[in-house]
mmCIF file of C-alpha atoms and ligand atoms in Angstrom:
data_model
loop_
_atom_site.group_PDB
_atom_site.id
_atom_site.type_symbol
_atom_site.label_atom_id
_atom_site.label_comp_id
_atom_site.label_asym_id
_atom_site.label_seq_id
_atom_site.Cartn_x
_atom_site.Cartn_y
_atom_site.Cartn_z
ATOM 1 C CA MET A 1 -0.397 0.145 -0.184
ATOM 2 C CA LYS A 2 1.512 3.580 -1.254
ATOM 3 C CA GLU A 3 0.957 6.940 0.473
ATOM 4 C CA SER A 4 1.172 8.235 -2.784
ATOM 5 C CA PRO A 5 -1.606 10.372 -4.385
ATOM 6 C CA GLN A 6 -2.127 8.124 -6.647
ATOM 7 C CA SER A 7 -3.512 5.378 -4.146
ATOM 8 C CA ARG A 8 -6.278 3.006 -5.547
ATOM 9 C CA ILE A 9 -9.102 2.983 -3.203
ATOM 10 C CA VAL A 10 -12.203 0.760 -2.971
ATOM 11 C CA ILE A 11 -14.969 2.138 -1.146
ATOM 12 C CA GLY A 12 -18.382 0.739 -0.115
ATOM 13 C CA SER A 13 -21.418 1.303 2.467
ATOM 14 C CA ASP A 14 -24.597 0.282 3.417
ATOM 15 C CA HIS A 15 -27.710 2.864 3.329
ATOM 16 C CA ALA A 16 -26.466 4.151 6.767
ATOM 17 C CA GLY A 17 -22.987 4.918 5.780
ATOM 18 C CA PHE A 18 -24.145 6.018 2.374
ATOM 19 C CA THR A 19 -24.027 9.835 2.684
ATOM 20 C CA LEU A 20 -20.457 9.902 4.475
ATOM 21 C CA LYS A 21 -19.492 7.598 1.503
ATOM 22 C CA GLU A 22 -20.666 9.760 -1.022
ATOM 23 C CA SER A 23 -18.960 12.834 0.711
ATOM 24 C CA LEU A 24 -15.693 10.937 0.918
ATOM 25 C CA ARG A 25 -15.215 9.170 -2.213
ATOM 26 C CA ARG A 26 -15.651 13.151 -3.453
ATOM 27 C CA ARG A 27 -13.268 14.415 -1.327
ATOM 28 C CA LEU A 28 -10.607 11.535 -1.849
ATOM 29 C CA GLU A 29 -11.209 12.136 -5.973
ATOM 30 C CA LYS A 30 -10.101 15.423 -5.080
ATOM 31 C CA ASP A 31 -7.218 15.083 -2.941
ATOM 32 C CA GLY A 32 -6.078 12.782 -6.477
ATOM 33 C CA HIS A 33 -6.653 9.196 -5.655
ATOM 34 C CA SER A 34 -8.612 6.858 -7.698
ATOM 35 C CA LEU A 35 -12.062 5.580 -6.332
ATOM 36 C CA LEU A 36 -14.032 2.466 -7.273
ATOM 37 C CA ASP A 37 -17.306 2.635 -5.837
ATOM 38 C CA VAL A 38 -18.772 -0.794 -5.269
ATOM 39 C CA GLY A 39 -22.037 0.910 -3.927
ATOM 40 C CA THR A 40 -24.545 1.259 -2.537
ATOM 41 C CA PHE A 41 -25.813 3.746 -4.551
ATOM 42 C CA ASN A 42 -28.831 5.355 -2.641
ATOM 43 C CA GLU A 43 -30.581 4.782 1.239
ATOM 44 C CA GLU A 44 -32.548 1.877 0.692
ATOM 45 C CA SER A 45 -32.058 -0.712 3.088
ATOM 46 C CA VAL A 46 -29.590 -2.918 2.625
ATOM 47 C CA ASP A 47 -27.345 -5.292 4.362
ATOM 48 C CA TYR A 48 -23.734 -4.514 5.348
ATOM 49 C CA PRO A 49 -21.584 -7.742 4.556
ATOM 50 C CA ASP A 50 -22.502 -7.929 1.183
ATOM 51 C CA PHE A 51 -20.518 -4.336 0.778
ATOM 52 C CA ALA A 52 -18.064 -5.290 3.099
ATOM 53 C CA GLU A 53 -17.320 -8.444 0.924
ATOM 54 C CA LYS A 54 -17.285 -6.402 -2.303
ATOM 55 C CA VAL A 55 -14.508 -4.469 -0.904
ATOM 56 C CA ALA A 56 -12.778 -7.151 0.723
ATOM 57 C CA ARG A 57 -12.643 -9.266 -2.368
ATOM 58 C CA ALA A 58 -11.870 -6.136 -4.732
ATOM 59 C CA ILE A 59 -8.739 -5.646 -2.082
ATOM 60 C CA LEU A 60 -7.295 -9.003 -2.617
ATOM 61 C CA SER A 61 -7.798 -9.096 -6.172
ATOM 62 C CA GLY A 62 -5.588 -6.648 -6.397
ATOM 63 C CA GLU A 63 -7.878 -4.054 -8.135
ATOM 64 C CA GLY A 64 -7.607 -1.673 -4.821
ATOM 65 C CA ASP A 65 -4.129 -0.670 -2.238
ATOM 66 C CA LEU A 66 -6.777 0.467 0.543
ATOM 67 C CA GLY A 67 -10.541 -0.720 1.094
ATOM 68 C CA ILE A 68 -12.679 1.876 2.993
ATOM 69 C CA VAL A 69 -16.198 0.405 4.506
ATOM 70 C CA LEU A 70 -18.991 2.310 6.041
ATOM 71 C CA CYS A 71 -22.027 0.860 7.964
ATOM 72 C CA GLY A 72 -24.142 3.213 10.662
ATOM 73 C CA THR A 73 -21.476 1.911 13.317
ATOM 74 C CA GLY A 74 -18.113 1.012 11.514
ATOM 75 C CA ILE A 75 -19.114 -2.085 13.795
ATOM 76 C CA GLY A 76 -20.494 -4.393 11.432
ATOM 77 C CA VAL A 77 -18.988 -3.910 8.290
ATOM 78 C CA SER A 78 -15.779 -4.644 9.867
ATOM 79 C CA ILE A 79 -16.507 -8.075 11.446
ATOM 80 C CA ALA A 80 -17.772 -8.975 8.043
ATOM 81 C CA ALA A 81 -14.813 -7.839 6.453
ATOM 82 C CA ASN A 82 -12.636 -9.619 8.827
ATOM 83 C CA LYS A 83 -13.790 -12.571 8.272
ATOM 84 C CA ILE A 84 -12.367 -12.849 4.732
ATOM 85 C CA ARG A 85 -8.740 -14.150 4.808
ATOM 86 C CA GLY A 86 -5.895 -11.489 4.215
ATOM 87 C CA ILE A 87 -8.108 -8.770 5.306
ATOM 88 C CA ARG A 88 -7.523 -6.774 8.083
ATOM 89 C CA ALA A 89 -10.070 -4.206 8.569
ATOM 90 C CA ALA A 90 -9.985 -1.795 11.551
ATOM 91 C CA VAL A 91 -12.318 0.840 12.816
ATOM 92 C CA ILE A 92 -11.245 4.150 12.644
ATOM 93 C CA TYR A 93 -12.139 6.786 15.167
ATOM 94 C CA ASN A 94 -9.614 8.952 16.277
ATOM 95 C CA ASP A 95 -6.428 10.341 14.991
ATOM 96 C CA GLU A 96 -4.348 7.906 16.957
ATOM 97 C CA THR A 97 -6.437 4.457 15.643
ATOM 98 C CA ALA A 98 -5.980 6.508 12.159
ATOM 99 C CA SER A 99 -2.586 6.672 12.452
ATOM 100 C CA LEU A 100 -1.562 3.243 14.356
ATOM 101 C CA ALA A 101 -4.202 0.958 11.964
ATOM 102 C CA ARG A 102 -1.268 1.377 9.623
ATOM 103 C CA ARG A 103 1.906 1.841 11.519
ATOM 104 C CA HIS A 104 1.050 -1.198 13.902
ATOM 105 C CA ASN A 105 -1.938 -2.900 12.648
ATOM 106 C CA ASN A 106 -1.154 -2.257 8.216
ATOM 107 C CA ALA A 107 -4.608 -2.499 7.696
ATOM 108 C CA ASN A 108 -5.818 -2.784 4.543
ATOM 109 C CA VAL A 109 -9.243 -1.940 4.996
ATOM 110 C CA ILE A 110 -10.670 0.552 7.485
ATOM 111 C CA CYS A 111 -13.691 0.972 8.447
ATOM 112 C CA PHE A 112 -15.893 4.417 9.650
ATOM 113 C CA GLY A 113 -19.458 4.825 10.920
ATOM 114 C CA GLY A 114 -21.555 6.986 9.004
ATOM 115 C CA ARG A 115 -23.600 7.779 12.564
ATOM 116 C CA GLU A 116 -20.871 8.280 14.572
ATOM 117 C CA THR A 117 -17.853 10.222 11.930
ATOM 118 C CA SER A 118 -18.192 13.673 10.475
ATOM 119 C CA GLU A 119 -17.729 14.241 6.899
ATOM 120 C CA ASP A 120 -14.116 15.950 8.095
ATOM 121 C CA GLN A 121 -13.023 13.259 10.375
ATOM 122 C CA ALA A 122 -13.624 10.435 8.041
ATOM 123 C CA HIS A 123 -12.020 12.787 5.381
ATOM 124 C CA ALA A 124 -9.147 13.807 8.015
ATOM 125 C CA TRP A 125 -8.798 10.133 9.077
ATOM 126 C CA THR A 126 -8.161 8.796 5.783
ATOM 127 C CA ARG A 127 -5.655 11.076 5.163
ATOM 128 C CA LEU A 128 -3.742 10.496 8.444
ATOM 129 C CA PHE A 129 -3.846 6.271 7.546
ATOM 130 C CA LEU A 130 -2.938 6.975 3.912
ATOM 131 C CA SER A 131 0.115 9.204 4.938
ATOM 132 C CA ALA A 132 1.715 7.085 7.630
ATOM 133 C CA ALA A 133 4.042 3.975 6.735
ATOM 134 C CA PHE A 134 3.477 -0.005 8.399
ATOM 135 C CA GLU A 135 6.856 -0.025 10.634
ATOM 136 C CA GLY A 136 7.141 -3.972 10.382
ATOM 137 C CA GLY A 137 9.568 -5.260 12.865
ATOM 138 C CA ARG A 138 7.418 -6.433 16.234
ATOM 139 C CA HIS A 139 4.019 -5.304 14.233
ATOM 140 C CA GLN A 140 5.066 -8.217 11.572
ATOM 141 C CA ARG A 141 5.387 -10.942 14.047
ATOM 142 C CA ARG A 142 2.084 -9.845 15.579
ATOM 143 C CA ILE A 143 0.766 -9.663 11.869
ATOM 144 C CA ASP A 144 2.417 -13.280 10.813
ATOM 145 C CA LYS A 145 0.294 -14.553 14.376
ATOM 146 C CA ILE A 146 -2.932 -12.927 12.475
ATOM 147 C CA SER A 147 -2.060 -14.815 9.321
ATOM 148 C CA ALA A 148 -1.920 -18.177 11.720
ATOM 149 C CA LEU A 149 -4.920 -17.897 13.451
ATOM 150 C CA GLU A 150 -6.429 -17.841 9.390
ATOM 151 C CA SER A 151 -5.178 -21.246 8.979
ATOM 152 C CA PRO A 152 -8.347 -24.205 8.088
ATOM 153 C CA GLY A 153 -6.760 -26.286 10.978
ATOM 154 C CA ASN A 154 -7.772 -23.536 13.077
ATOM 155 C CA SER A 155 -11.219 -24.000 14.384
ATOM 156 C CA GLY A 156 -11.244 -22.126 17.616
ATOM 157 C CA GLN A 157 -11.247 -25.309 19.545
ATOM 158 C CA SER A 158 -8.058 -26.407 21.280
HETATM 159 C C1 RB5 B 201 -28.357 -0.531 10.076
HETATM 160 O O1 RB5 B 201 -29.270 0.097 10.388
HETATM 161 C C2 RB5 B 201 -26.908 -0.882 10.842
HETATM 162 O O2 RB5 B 201 -27.421 -1.965 11.752
HETATM 163 C C3 RB5 B 201 -25.440 -0.808 10.082
HETATM 164 O O3 RB5 B 201 -25.106 0.152 9.270
HETATM 165 C C4 RB5 B 201 -24.143 -1.099 11.287
HETATM 166 O O4 RB5 B 201 -24.376 -0.068 11.526
HETATM 167 C C5 RB5 B 201 -24.097 -2.159 11.154
HETATM 168 O O5 RB5 B 201 -22.936 -2.495 12.781
#
């Protein structure tokens, strides 16, 4: 994932994240990023896992460097996206989580709550995330342990 002004971003939301998605997409395009919007495209009620999945699969297939998913709280989309092997989705709610989600967790998807987060906050926090860099080292070791939890043999039972 690069912090260049040309980051390729895949964005999606449910109805509760729709208004914030529209604003964030426009602002990030204005910043020079390339945006792929996978919907939803209006405020009719839809199911957030469908959009978390679309964004996550687009990231894994290389269509984007960073995924952004939005629902009412950011929680539902993060739970759904994190079910997909290879996705590290982080709910962002302040400056520090925006920065550390990249520096420590190397998140490839960030999540916002349309009912919790203002347009200015979502934009500022996305810019903070993009301007940070993964620190590697002990954080890579921890991410490797997360990846090990995704192994088919790990059913959660010991
Ligand atoms: C939809 O009303 C709401 O439940 C959803 O957007 C999200 O907040 C779930 O986590």
